[in-house]
């Protein structure tokens, strides 16, 4: 195990229940905790980005692709993050493998994009060639190179593993196991049966913001009251409990009841209308005319009526959700995996967001993976997902994501203002704090530059 992997592994075990740190009351009085602040230049500094490129990105587990993108022997996907490039493929025995995307002769990349039918990895420049297991197969004009030992010239393997339909890689082949890196997240999400999701499409958008600016927007719900007010009709943002496990964290977000922030309390019809507006295609309701709220029977709640509507809509599509409780169906579990991955999962729907650094600290790429559930035991052949690049603003990603995207440019520009030197974070934004805590661990920032009272101090 490398030095940094050993050091990080030695610090495992942090578990923080963040839910107890929040107050339902906006008038609960002034806390005596010191505000949490972090340096703003982490989002705009080329020097800081360079340190991330050297010390962090090659050492962390990253979402590279999905199982649906490489279902068969010979399938491959190129994965890039910053200047790093990897090949993820299935060899001819069906084993999932990942290698650094580089020919060991003169350093040219071996693969681009994605494809199928590979039987070997041959460099287009001088035709050096490897088997799909990474073993050197051929060097044209070999005797001109002198004594070349095949064992010394195998492709450089990456660590590779999966969580549900997600394929992760780590450029540090001696990194801690993915299961340890994810902490308690897999067990926490076990009831969601992630193995039963199939990727339908992947969309990539170039965003004029730092990768952390983008990831931070999916690491807290404090902004819902400002940016997504329509959600307050159906989402209790003050009772979303949070936990953190070293590299991962989770927010559990209950839908089907309004936020206590709203006064007067919305009627059941108002909540039903908002449910249709936000989740129309998912629940089979017309947002323009959702109809009257169904009768709420004895022992039922509005949440359970909404859950029944969802079960019926999915059953009409052939998806059986009867094994999930009303509360499970109406709860969004949001997992943040350091450094740049957000997993958003309802029992019937999985979305994954990944932000990757761009050419400057003010640019990144946001990748959105959308999955559909299949029934347990489904043995149908996996279909490769559609993968497209879409210019920002030229396609809708739904009302909530569209609102997030529209704000990012302004969020990044604001970070450059000379009078703004530190972000001030609430306890609810502790998942953002966890990102910075982990950044400091990988970049070797000691003592910590995170100021104030927080659970990780």
Short mmCIF file of C-alpha atoms in Angstrom, two decimals:
data_model
loop_
_atom_site.label_atom_id
_atom_site.label_comp_id
_atom_site.label_asym_id
_atom_site.label_seq_id
_atom_site.Cartn_x
_atom_site.Cartn_y
_atom_site.Cartn_z
CA UNK A 1 0.00 0.00 0.00
CA UNK A 2 1.33 3.42 -0.90
CA UNK A 3 2.21 5.91 1.84
CA UNK A 4 -0.85 8.08 1.32
CA UNK A 5 -3.18 5.08 1.05
CA UNK A 6 -1.75 3.67 4.28
CA UNK A 7 -2.14 7.01 6.05
CA UNK A 8 -5.74 7.49 4.92
CA UNK A 9 -6.61 3.86 5.70
CA UNK A 10 -5.18 4.34 9.17
CA UNK A 11 -7.65 7.16 9.78
CA UNK A 12 -10.70 5.07 8.89
CA UNK A 13 -13.52 4.82 11.35
CA UNK A 14 -14.94 8.32 11.45
CA UNK A 15 -18.72 8.19 11.73
CA UNK A 16 -20.74 11.31 12.32
CA UNK A 17 -24.52 11.45 12.77
CA UNK A 18 -25.20 14.94 11.48
CA UNK A 19 -28.96 14.89 11.86
CA UNK A 20 -28.83 15.79 15.54
CA UNK A 21 -26.96 19.02 14.74
CA UNK A 22 -29.94 20.64 13.03
CA UNK A 23 -32.75 22.61 14.61
CA UNK A 24 -36.30 22.64 13.24
CA UNK A 25 -36.81 26.16 14.53
CA UNK A 26 -35.59 29.19 12.62
CA UNK A 27 -35.87 31.05 15.94
CA UNK A 28 -33.96 28.62 18.12
CA UNK A 29 -31.60 31.33 19.31
CA UNK A 30 -28.00 32.09 18.51
CA UNK A 31 -25.63 29.13 18.72
CA UNK A 32 -22.35 29.52 20.58
CA UNK A 33 -20.54 27.46 17.94
CA UNK A 34 -17.92 29.24 15.90
CA UNK A 35 -18.83 29.52 12.19
CA UNK A 36 -17.22 26.98 9.87
CA UNK A 37 -15.11 28.62 7.16
CA UNK A 38 -12.88 27.32 4.36
CA UNK A 39 -10.55 29.20 1.97
CA UNK A 40 -12.23 30.40 -1.22
CA UNK A 41 -9.05 30.10 -3.28
CA UNK A 42 -9.48 26.33 -3.32
CA UNK A 43 -12.12 26.94 -5.99
CA UNK A 44 -10.19 29.38 -8.20
CA UNK A 45 -6.47 28.77 -7.69
CA UNK A 46 -4.48 27.15 -10.49
CA UNK A 47 -1.86 26.11 -7.92
CA UNK A 48 -4.47 24.35 -5.80
CA UNK A 49 -5.87 22.60 -8.90
CA UNK A 50 -2.33 21.48 -9.79
CA UNK A 51 -1.94 19.95 -6.32
CA UNK A 52 -5.24 18.11 -6.76
CA UNK A 53 -4.00 16.76 -10.10
CA UNK A 54 -0.83 15.34 -8.55
CA UNK A 55 -1.83 14.36 -5.02
CA UNK A 56 -5.55 13.65 -5.07
CA UNK A 57 -6.99 12.52 -8.42
CA UNK A 58 -4.48 9.66 -8.90
CA UNK A 59 -5.21 8.36 -5.38
CA UNK A 60 -9.01 8.28 -5.01
CA UNK A 61 -11.68 5.88 -6.17
CA UNK A 62 -13.61 7.36 -9.09
CA UNK A 63 -16.70 6.40 -11.02
CA UNK A 64 -15.38 5.42 -14.45
CA UNK A 65 -18.41 3.91 -16.20
CA UNK A 66 -21.35 1.56 -15.74
CA UNK A 67 -21.69 -2.19 -16.15
CA UNK A 68 -24.14 -1.54 -18.98
CA UNK A 69 -21.39 0.20 -20.98
CA UNK A 70 -19.08 -2.85 -20.91
CA UNK A 71 -21.38 -5.89 -20.81
CA UNK A 72 -19.49 -8.17 -23.22
CA UNK A 73 -15.92 -9.36 -23.88
CA UNK A 74 -14.16 -6.81 -26.09
CA UNK A 75 -16.26 -3.86 -24.90
CA UNK A 76 -14.26 -0.83 -23.75
CA UNK A 77 -14.71 2.71 -22.43
CA UNK A 78 -12.15 5.48 -22.12
CA UNK A 79 -12.36 7.34 -18.81
CA UNK A 80 -10.64 10.70 -18.34
CA UNK A 81 -10.28 12.97 -15.34
CA UNK A 82 -8.03 15.98 -15.79
CA UNK A 83 -4.91 14.72 -17.55
CA UNK A 84 -5.43 11.14 -16.40
CA UNK A 85 -6.80 8.60 -18.85
CA UNK A 86 -7.84 4.98 -18.33
CA UNK A 87 -9.18 2.13 -20.42
CA UNK A 88 -11.98 0.09 -18.82
CA UNK A 89 -12.71 -3.15 -20.68
CA UNK A 90 -13.85 -6.74 -20.50
CA UNK A 91 -11.21 -9.21 -21.58
CA UNK A 92 -12.05 -12.31 -23.57
CA UNK A 93 -12.82 -14.29 -20.41
CA UNK A 94 -15.33 -11.64 -19.35
CA UNK A 95 -13.17 -10.21 -16.58
CA UNK A 96 -13.53 -6.49 -15.96
CA UNK A 97 -10.16 -4.73 -16.14
CA UNK A 98 -8.75 -1.20 -16.18
CA UNK A 99 -5.38 0.07 -17.40
CA UNK A 100 -3.64 3.39 -17.75
CA UNK A 101 -4.40 4.51 -21.29
CA UNK A 102 -0.84 4.71 -22.56
CA UNK A 103 1.46 2.83 -24.88
CA UNK A 104 4.69 1.95 -23.06
CA UNK A 105 6.79 2.71 -26.15
CA UNK A 106 6.39 6.45 -26.69
CA UNK A 107 3.43 7.35 -24.48
CA UNK A 108 0.56 7.77 -26.96
CA UNK A 109 -2.95 6.98 -25.76
CA UNK A 110 -4.17 3.57 -26.90
CA UNK A 111 -7.95 4.06 -26.99
CA UNK A 112 -10.45 6.86 -27.45
CA UNK A 113 -14.15 6.98 -26.70
CA UNK A 114 -15.89 3.64 -26.41
CA UNK A 115 -16.50 0.61 -28.55
CA UNK A 116 -16.81 -3.14 -28.83
CA UNK A 117 -15.18 -6.13 -30.44
CA UNK A 118 -11.64 -5.55 -29.16
CA UNK A 119 -9.39 -8.60 -29.36
CA UNK A 120 -6.16 -6.76 -28.57
CA UNK A 121 -4.87 -3.30 -27.69
CA UNK A 122 -2.63 -2.14 -30.53
CA UNK A 123 -0.97 1.27 -30.64
CA UNK A 124 -1.84 3.14 -33.82
CA UNK A 125 1.56 4.87 -33.84
CA UNK A 126 4.20 2.12 -33.89
CA UNK A 127 1.91 -0.92 -33.47
CA UNK A 128 3.06 -2.20 -30.13
CA UNK A 129 0.35 -4.63 -29.01
CA UNK A 130 -1.09 -6.06 -25.79
CA UNK A 131 -3.62 -8.77 -25.00
CA UNK A 132 -6.80 -7.62 -23.25
CA UNK A 133 -5.39 -8.87 -19.94
CA UNK A 134 -2.60 -6.31 -20.29
CA UNK A 135 0.17 -8.77 -21.18
CA UNK A 136 2.57 -7.57 -23.87
CA UNK A 137 1.87 -9.46 -27.10
CA UNK A 138 4.03 -7.95 -29.83
CA UNK A 139 6.73 -5.34 -30.51
CA UNK A 140 7.39 -4.74 -34.22
CA UNK A 141 11.14 -4.66 -34.98
CA UNK A 142 11.65 -6.08 -31.53
CA UNK A 143 15.36 -6.88 -31.83
CA UNK A 144 16.10 -3.17 -32.39
CA UNK A 145 15.05 -2.50 -28.80
CA UNK A 146 17.52 -4.89 -27.22
CA UNK A 147 16.42 -7.13 -24.37
CA UNK A 148 12.80 -6.29 -23.57
CA UNK A 149 11.27 -8.35 -20.78
CA UNK A 150 7.54 -8.90 -21.35
CA UNK A 151 6.88 -8.86 -17.60
CA UNK A 152 8.28 -5.34 -17.39
CA UNK A 153 6.06 -4.04 -20.19
CA UNK A 154 2.58 -5.12 -19.16
CA UNK A 155 0.00 -2.35 -19.25
CA UNK A 156 -0.21 -0.48 -15.96
CA UNK A 157 -3.24 -1.88 -14.16
CA UNK A 158 -5.65 0.19 -12.11
CA UNK A 159 -7.62 -1.04 -9.13
CA UNK A 160 -11.18 -1.76 -10.27
CA UNK A 161 -14.38 -2.73 -8.46
CA UNK A 162 -18.12 -2.20 -8.58
CA UNK A 163 -20.98 -0.95 -6.41
CA UNK A 164 -24.29 -1.98 -7.90
CA UNK A 165 -24.20 -0.98 -11.60
CA UNK A 166 -21.34 1.50 -11.05
CA UNK A 167 -17.74 0.71 -12.08
CA UNK A 168 -15.06 2.43 -10.01
CA UNK A 169 -11.33 2.67 -10.69
CA UNK A 170 -8.33 3.94 -8.74
CA UNK A 171 -5.06 4.84 -10.49
CA UNK A 172 -3.30 3.71 -7.30
CA UNK A 173 -3.30 -0.07 -7.74
CA UNK A 174 -2.46 -0.44 -4.02
CA UNK A 175 -5.34 1.73 -2.78
CA UNK A 176 -7.62 0.63 0.03
CA UNK A 177 -10.46 -1.64 -1.19
CA UNK A 178 -13.50 0.13 -2.60
CA UNK A 179 -15.69 -1.46 0.09
CA UNK A 180 -13.60 0.26 2.77
CA UNK A 181 -13.56 3.54 0.86
CA UNK A 182 -17.37 3.61 0.60
CA UNK A 183 -17.69 3.07 4.34
CA UNK A 184 -21.25 2.47 5.49
CA UNK A 185 -22.88 3.59 2.25
CA UNK A 186 -23.43 0.12 0.66
CA UNK A 187 -25.03 -1.29 3.80
CA UNK A 188 -27.11 1.85 4.24
CA UNK A 189 -28.37 1.54 0.65
CA UNK A 190 -28.88 -2.23 0.73
CA UNK A 191 -32.69 -1.94 0.70
CA UNK A 192 -32.48 -0.07 -2.61
CA UNK A 193 -31.22 -3.17 -4.49
CA UNK A 194 -28.84 -1.17 -6.68
CA UNK A 195 -27.96 -4.28 -8.71
CA UNK A 196 -31.42 -4.09 -10.26
CA UNK A 197 -30.81 -0.82 -12.07
CA UNK A 198 -29.79 -0.47 -15.73
CA UNK A 199 -28.19 2.64 -17.21
CA UNK A 200 -30.37 4.23 -19.89
CA UNK A 201 -28.23 7.21 -20.88
CA UNK A 202 -25.23 9.33 -19.95
CA UNK A 203 -25.10 13.06 -20.70
CA UNK A 204 -21.99 15.25 -20.38
CA UNK A 205 -22.23 19.03 -20.02
CA UNK A 206 -19.33 21.50 -19.98
CA UNK A 207 -19.95 23.82 -17.03
CA UNK A 208 -18.26 27.21 -16.39
CA UNK A 209 -17.48 26.38 -12.76
CA UNK A 210 -14.95 24.51 -10.65
CA UNK A 211 -15.66 20.84 -10.13
CA UNK A 212 -16.11 21.52 -6.39
CA UNK A 213 -18.56 24.38 -7.01
CA UNK A 214 -20.64 21.92 -9.00
CA UNK A 215 -20.29 19.03 -6.54
CA UNK A 216 -21.09 21.27 -3.56
CA UNK A 217 -24.50 22.05 -5.03
CA UNK A 218 -25.36 18.36 -4.67
CA UNK A 219 -23.90 18.10 -1.16
CA UNK A 220 -26.43 20.12 0.83
CA UNK A 221 -30.13 20.93 0.83
CA UNK A 222 -29.94 24.32 2.51
CA UNK A 223 -30.33 25.93 -0.93
CA UNK A 224 -33.71 24.32 -1.58
CA UNK A 225 -35.57 27.21 0.08
CA UNK A 226 -33.88 29.67 -2.31
CA UNK A 227 -33.31 27.84 -5.58
CA UNK A 228 -36.02 25.15 -5.55
CA UNK A 229 -38.96 26.68 -3.65
CA UNK A 230 -41.46 24.43 -5.44
CA UNK A 231 -39.92 21.46 -3.61
CA UNK A 232 -40.88 22.91 -0.23
CA UNK A 233 -44.49 21.92 -0.94
CA UNK A 234 -43.55 18.22 -0.94
CA UNK A 235 -40.18 17.95 0.80
CA UNK A 236 -39.46 18.31 4.51
CA UNK A 237 -36.04 19.92 4.27
CA UNK A 238 -35.73 20.45 8.02
CA UNK A 239 -35.97 16.77 8.92
CA UNK A 240 -33.42 15.28 6.52
CA UNK A 241 -30.98 13.32 8.63
CA UNK A 242 -27.35 13.07 7.54
CA UNK A 243 -24.45 10.77 8.35
CA UNK A 244 -20.83 10.70 7.22
CA UNK A 245 -18.32 7.87 6.90
CA UNK A 246 -14.84 9.15 6.04
CA UNK A 247 -15.00 9.31 2.21
CA UNK A 248 -18.80 9.04 1.96
CA UNK A 249 -21.86 10.74 3.40
CA UNK A 250 -25.62 10.38 3.10
CA UNK A 251 -28.66 12.63 3.36
CA UNK A 252 -32.08 10.96 3.71
CA UNK A 253 -34.74 13.26 2.29
CA UNK A 254 -38.47 12.61 2.96
CA UNK A 255 -40.95 13.56 0.25
CA UNK A 256 -44.72 13.63 0.51
CA UNK A 257 -44.99 16.18 3.28
CA UNK A 258 -44.34 19.93 3.13
CA UNK A 259 -41.46 21.78 4.71
CA UNK A 260 -42.16 23.26 8.15
CA UNK A 261 -40.79 26.49 6.66
CA UNK A 262 -44.07 27.07 4.80
CA UNK A 263 -46.73 29.06 6.62
CA UNK A 264 -49.62 28.54 6.46
CA UNK A 265 -49.28 24.79 6.00
CA UNK A 266 -50.18 23.82 2.41
CA UNK A 267 -53.40 21.93 1.82
CA UNK A 268 -53.34 18.31 0.71
CA UNK A 269 -54.39 19.49 -2.75
CA UNK A 270 -51.45 21.92 -2.89
CA UNK A 271 -49.05 19.12 -1.97
CA UNK A 272 -50.63 16.78 -4.54
CA UNK A 273 -50.32 19.43 -7.26
CA UNK A 274 -46.66 20.01 -6.41
CA UNK A 275 -46.04 16.24 -6.45
CA UNK A 276 -47.44 16.09 -9.99
CA UNK A 277 -45.43 19.13 -11.09
CA UNK A 278 -42.08 17.78 -9.90
CA UNK A 279 -42.52 14.04 -10.59
CA UNK A 280 -45.06 14.02 -13.43
CA UNK A 281 -43.48 11.39 -15.71
CA UNK A 282 -42.48 9.24 -12.75
CA UNK A 283 -45.94 9.06 -11.18
CA UNK A 284 -48.14 9.22 -14.28
CA UNK A 285 -49.80 12.55 -13.51
CA UNK A 286 -50.41 15.51 -15.78
CA UNK A 287 -48.70 18.50 -14.13
CA UNK A 288 -51.15 20.87 -15.81
CA UNK A 289 -54.17 18.94 -14.54
CA UNK A 290 -53.27 16.40 -11.83
CA UNK A 291 -56.85 16.08 -10.67
CA UNK A 292 -58.16 16.10 -7.14
CA UNK A 293 -56.14 14.45 -4.44
CA UNK A 294 -57.45 10.89 -3.97
CA UNK A 295 -59.43 10.14 -0.81
CA UNK A 296 -57.24 9.47 2.21
CA UNK A 297 -58.62 6.42 3.97
CA UNK A 298 -58.56 5.53 7.63
CA UNK A 299 -55.03 4.75 8.72
CA UNK A 300 -53.61 6.38 5.59
CA UNK A 301 -51.62 9.55 5.13
CA UNK A 302 -51.15 11.75 2.10
CA UNK A 303 -47.66 10.23 1.78
CA UNK A 304 -49.12 6.72 1.54
CA UNK A 305 -51.63 7.86 -1.11
CA UNK A 306 -48.72 9.30 -3.11
CA UNK A 307 -46.80 6.03 -2.68
CA UNK A 308 -49.81 4.10 -4.01
CA UNK A 309 -49.92 6.39 -7.05
CA UNK A 310 -46.24 5.68 -7.69
CA UNK A 311 -46.73 1.90 -7.32
CA UNK A 312 -49.60 1.97 -9.79
CA UNK A 313 -47.72 4.09 -12.32
CA UNK A 314 -44.67 1.82 -12.20
CA UNK A 315 -46.80 -1.34 -12.26
CA UNK A 316 -48.29 -0.09 -15.54
CA UNK A 317 -44.70 -0.02 -16.84
CA UNK A 318 -44.09 -3.58 -15.62
CA UNK A 319 -42.08 -2.65 -12.52
CA UNK A 320 -43.15 -4.20 -9.22
CA UNK A 321 -42.53 -1.96 -6.20
CA UNK A 322 -44.74 -3.81 -3.72
CA UNK A 323 -41.78 -4.92 -1.60
CA UNK A 324 -40.96 -1.32 -0.68
CA UNK A 325 -42.72 0.48 2.15
CA UNK A 326 -44.53 3.77 1.65
CA UNK A 327 -41.75 5.60 3.48
CA UNK A 328 -39.04 3.97 1.33
CA UNK A 329 -40.85 4.88 -1.89
CA UNK A 330 -41.17 8.50 -0.81
CA UNK A 331 -37.62 8.93 0.47
CA UNK A 332 -34.65 10.08 -1.59
CA UNK A 333 -31.30 8.77 -0.38
CA UNK A 334 -28.45 11.03 -1.53
CA UNK A 335 -24.91 9.66 -1.20
CA UNK A 336 -21.87 11.85 -1.71
CA UNK A 337 -18.71 9.87 -2.48
CA UNK A 338 -15.48 11.85 -2.23
CA UNK A 339 -14.39 13.63 -4.22
CA UNK A 340 -16.94 14.17 -6.98
CA UNK A 341 -19.80 11.66 -7.08
CA UNK A 342 -23.44 12.09 -6.04
CA UNK A 343 -25.73 9.06 -6.03
CA UNK A 344 -29.45 9.93 -5.84
CA UNK A 345 -31.73 6.96 -5.39
CA UNK A 346 -35.42 6.32 -4.91
CA UNK A 347 -36.51 2.65 -5.02
CA UNK A 348 -37.68 3.14 -8.61
CA UNK A 349 -35.13 5.64 -9.89
CA UNK A 350 -31.37 6.08 -9.79
CA UNK A 351 -29.44 9.14 -10.95
CA UNK A 352 -25.69 9.60 -10.57
CA UNK A 353 -23.81 12.87 -11.03
CA UNK A 354 -20.06 13.18 -11.51
CA UNK A 355 -18.06 16.40 -11.83
CA UNK A 356 -14.60 16.29 -13.43
CA UNK A 357 -12.04 19.09 -13.63
CA UNK A 358 -11.72 21.07 -16.84
CA UNK A 359 -8.71 22.83 -18.36
CA UNK A 360 -8.85 25.64 -15.79
CA UNK A 361 -10.15 25.97 -12.21
CA UNK A 362 -13.18 27.77 -13.64
CA UNK A 363 -14.28 24.84 -15.82
CA UNK A 364 -15.54 21.34 -15.28
CA UNK A 365 -17.52 18.58 -16.92
CA UNK A 366 -20.71 17.35 -15.31
CA UNK A 367 -21.72 13.81 -16.25
CA UNK A 368 -25.28 12.69 -15.50
CA UNK A 369 -26.07 8.96 -15.56
CA UNK A 370 -29.74 7.97 -15.58
CA UNK A 371 -30.88 4.47 -14.60
CA UNK A 372 -34.16 2.56 -14.70
CA UNK A 373 -35.11 -0.26 -12.37
CA UNK A 374 -35.69 -3.80 -13.60
CA UNK A 375 -37.47 -6.48 -11.61
CA UNK A 376 -35.40 -8.81 -9.40
CA UNK A 377 -33.99 -11.75 -11.32
CA UNK A 378 -34.22 -9.98 -14.68
CA UNK A 379 -31.87 -11.85 -17.03
CA UNK A 380 -32.42 -9.80 -20.15
CA UNK A 381 -29.32 -8.74 -22.05
CA UNK A 382 -27.88 -5.40 -20.99
CA UNK A 383 -28.31 -2.65 -23.55
CA UNK A 384 -25.54 -0.11 -23.92
CA UNK A 385 -26.67 3.34 -22.78
CA UNK A 386 -26.83 6.33 -25.06
CA UNK A 387 -23.91 8.69 -24.38
CA UNK A 388 -24.05 12.29 -25.61
CA UNK A 389 -22.39 15.66 -25.03
CA UNK A 390 -24.88 18.51 -24.68
CA UNK A 391 -23.99 22.23 -24.60
CA UNK A 392 -25.14 23.89 -21.40
CA UNK A 393 -28.63 25.31 -21.80
CA UNK A 394 -29.55 23.40 -24.96
CA UNK A 395 -31.46 20.59 -23.24
CA UNK A 396 -33.65 20.32 -20.17
CA UNK A 397 -32.62 18.02 -17.33
CA UNK A 398 -35.81 18.60 -15.38
CA UNK A 399 -36.87 21.62 -13.40
CA UNK A 400 -34.55 21.06 -10.43
CA UNK A 401 -31.31 20.34 -12.33
CA UNK A 402 -32.04 23.15 -14.77
CA UNK A 403 -32.20 25.54 -11.82
CA UNK A 404 -28.90 24.20 -10.48
CA UNK A 405 -27.15 24.58 -13.83
CA UNK A 406 -28.39 28.14 -14.31
CA UNK A 407 -26.78 29.21 -11.03
CA UNK A 408 -23.31 27.66 -11.43
CA UNK A 409 -21.76 30.33 -13.65
CA UNK A 410 -22.70 33.02 -11.15
CA UNK A 411 -21.52 30.96 -8.20
CA UNK A 412 -18.08 30.57 -9.77
CA UNK A 413 -17.72 34.22 -10.78
CA UNK A 414 -18.60 35.35 -7.28
CA UNK A 415 -15.71 33.34 -5.85
CA UNK A 416 -13.26 35.60 -7.71
CA UNK A 417 -14.32 38.80 -5.96
CA UNK A 418 -11.40 40.29 -3.97
CA UNK A 419 -13.44 40.85 -0.82
CA UNK A 420 -14.55 37.22 -0.64
CA UNK A 421 -11.79 35.09 0.86
CA UNK A 422 -13.57 32.35 2.83
CA UNK A 423 -16.80 30.36 2.50
CA UNK A 424 -18.94 30.34 5.65
CA UNK A 425 -20.78 27.04 6.08
CA UNK A 426 -23.70 25.94 8.22
CA UNK A 427 -23.81 22.70 10.15
CA UNK A 428 -26.27 21.45 7.52
CA UNK A 429 -23.51 21.88 4.94
CA UNK A 430 -21.33 19.40 6.76
CA UNK A 431 -21.03 17.22 3.64
CA UNK A 432 -19.25 20.14 1.98
CA UNK A 433 -16.99 20.35 5.04
CA UNK A 434 -16.29 16.62 4.67
CA UNK A 435 -15.09 17.24 1.11
CA UNK A 436 -12.61 19.84 2.33
CA UNK A 437 -11.52 17.62 5.21
CA UNK A 438 -10.67 14.87 2.73
CA UNK A 439 -8.96 17.32 0.37
CA UNK A 440 -6.67 18.31 3.21
CA UNK A 441 -5.87 14.67 3.97
CA UNK A 442 -4.85 13.91 0.39
CA UNK A 443 -3.04 17.18 -0.23
CA UNK A 444 -1.22 16.99 3.10
CA UNK A 445 -2.54 20.34 4.39
CA UNK A 446 -1.49 20.58 8.03
CA UNK A 447 -2.62 22.19 10.21
CA UNK A 448 -6.16 22.26 8.88
CA UNK A 449 -7.28 25.47 7.18
CA UNK A 450 -10.92 24.69 8.05
CA UNK A 451 -11.84 27.05 10.86
CA UNK A 452 -14.72 26.90 13.32
CA UNK A 453 -16.56 24.19 15.23
CA UNK A 454 -17.52 21.13 13.24
CA UNK A 455 -17.86 17.39 13.98
CA UNK A 456 -14.58 16.47 12.27
CA UNK A 457 -12.43 18.94 14.23
#
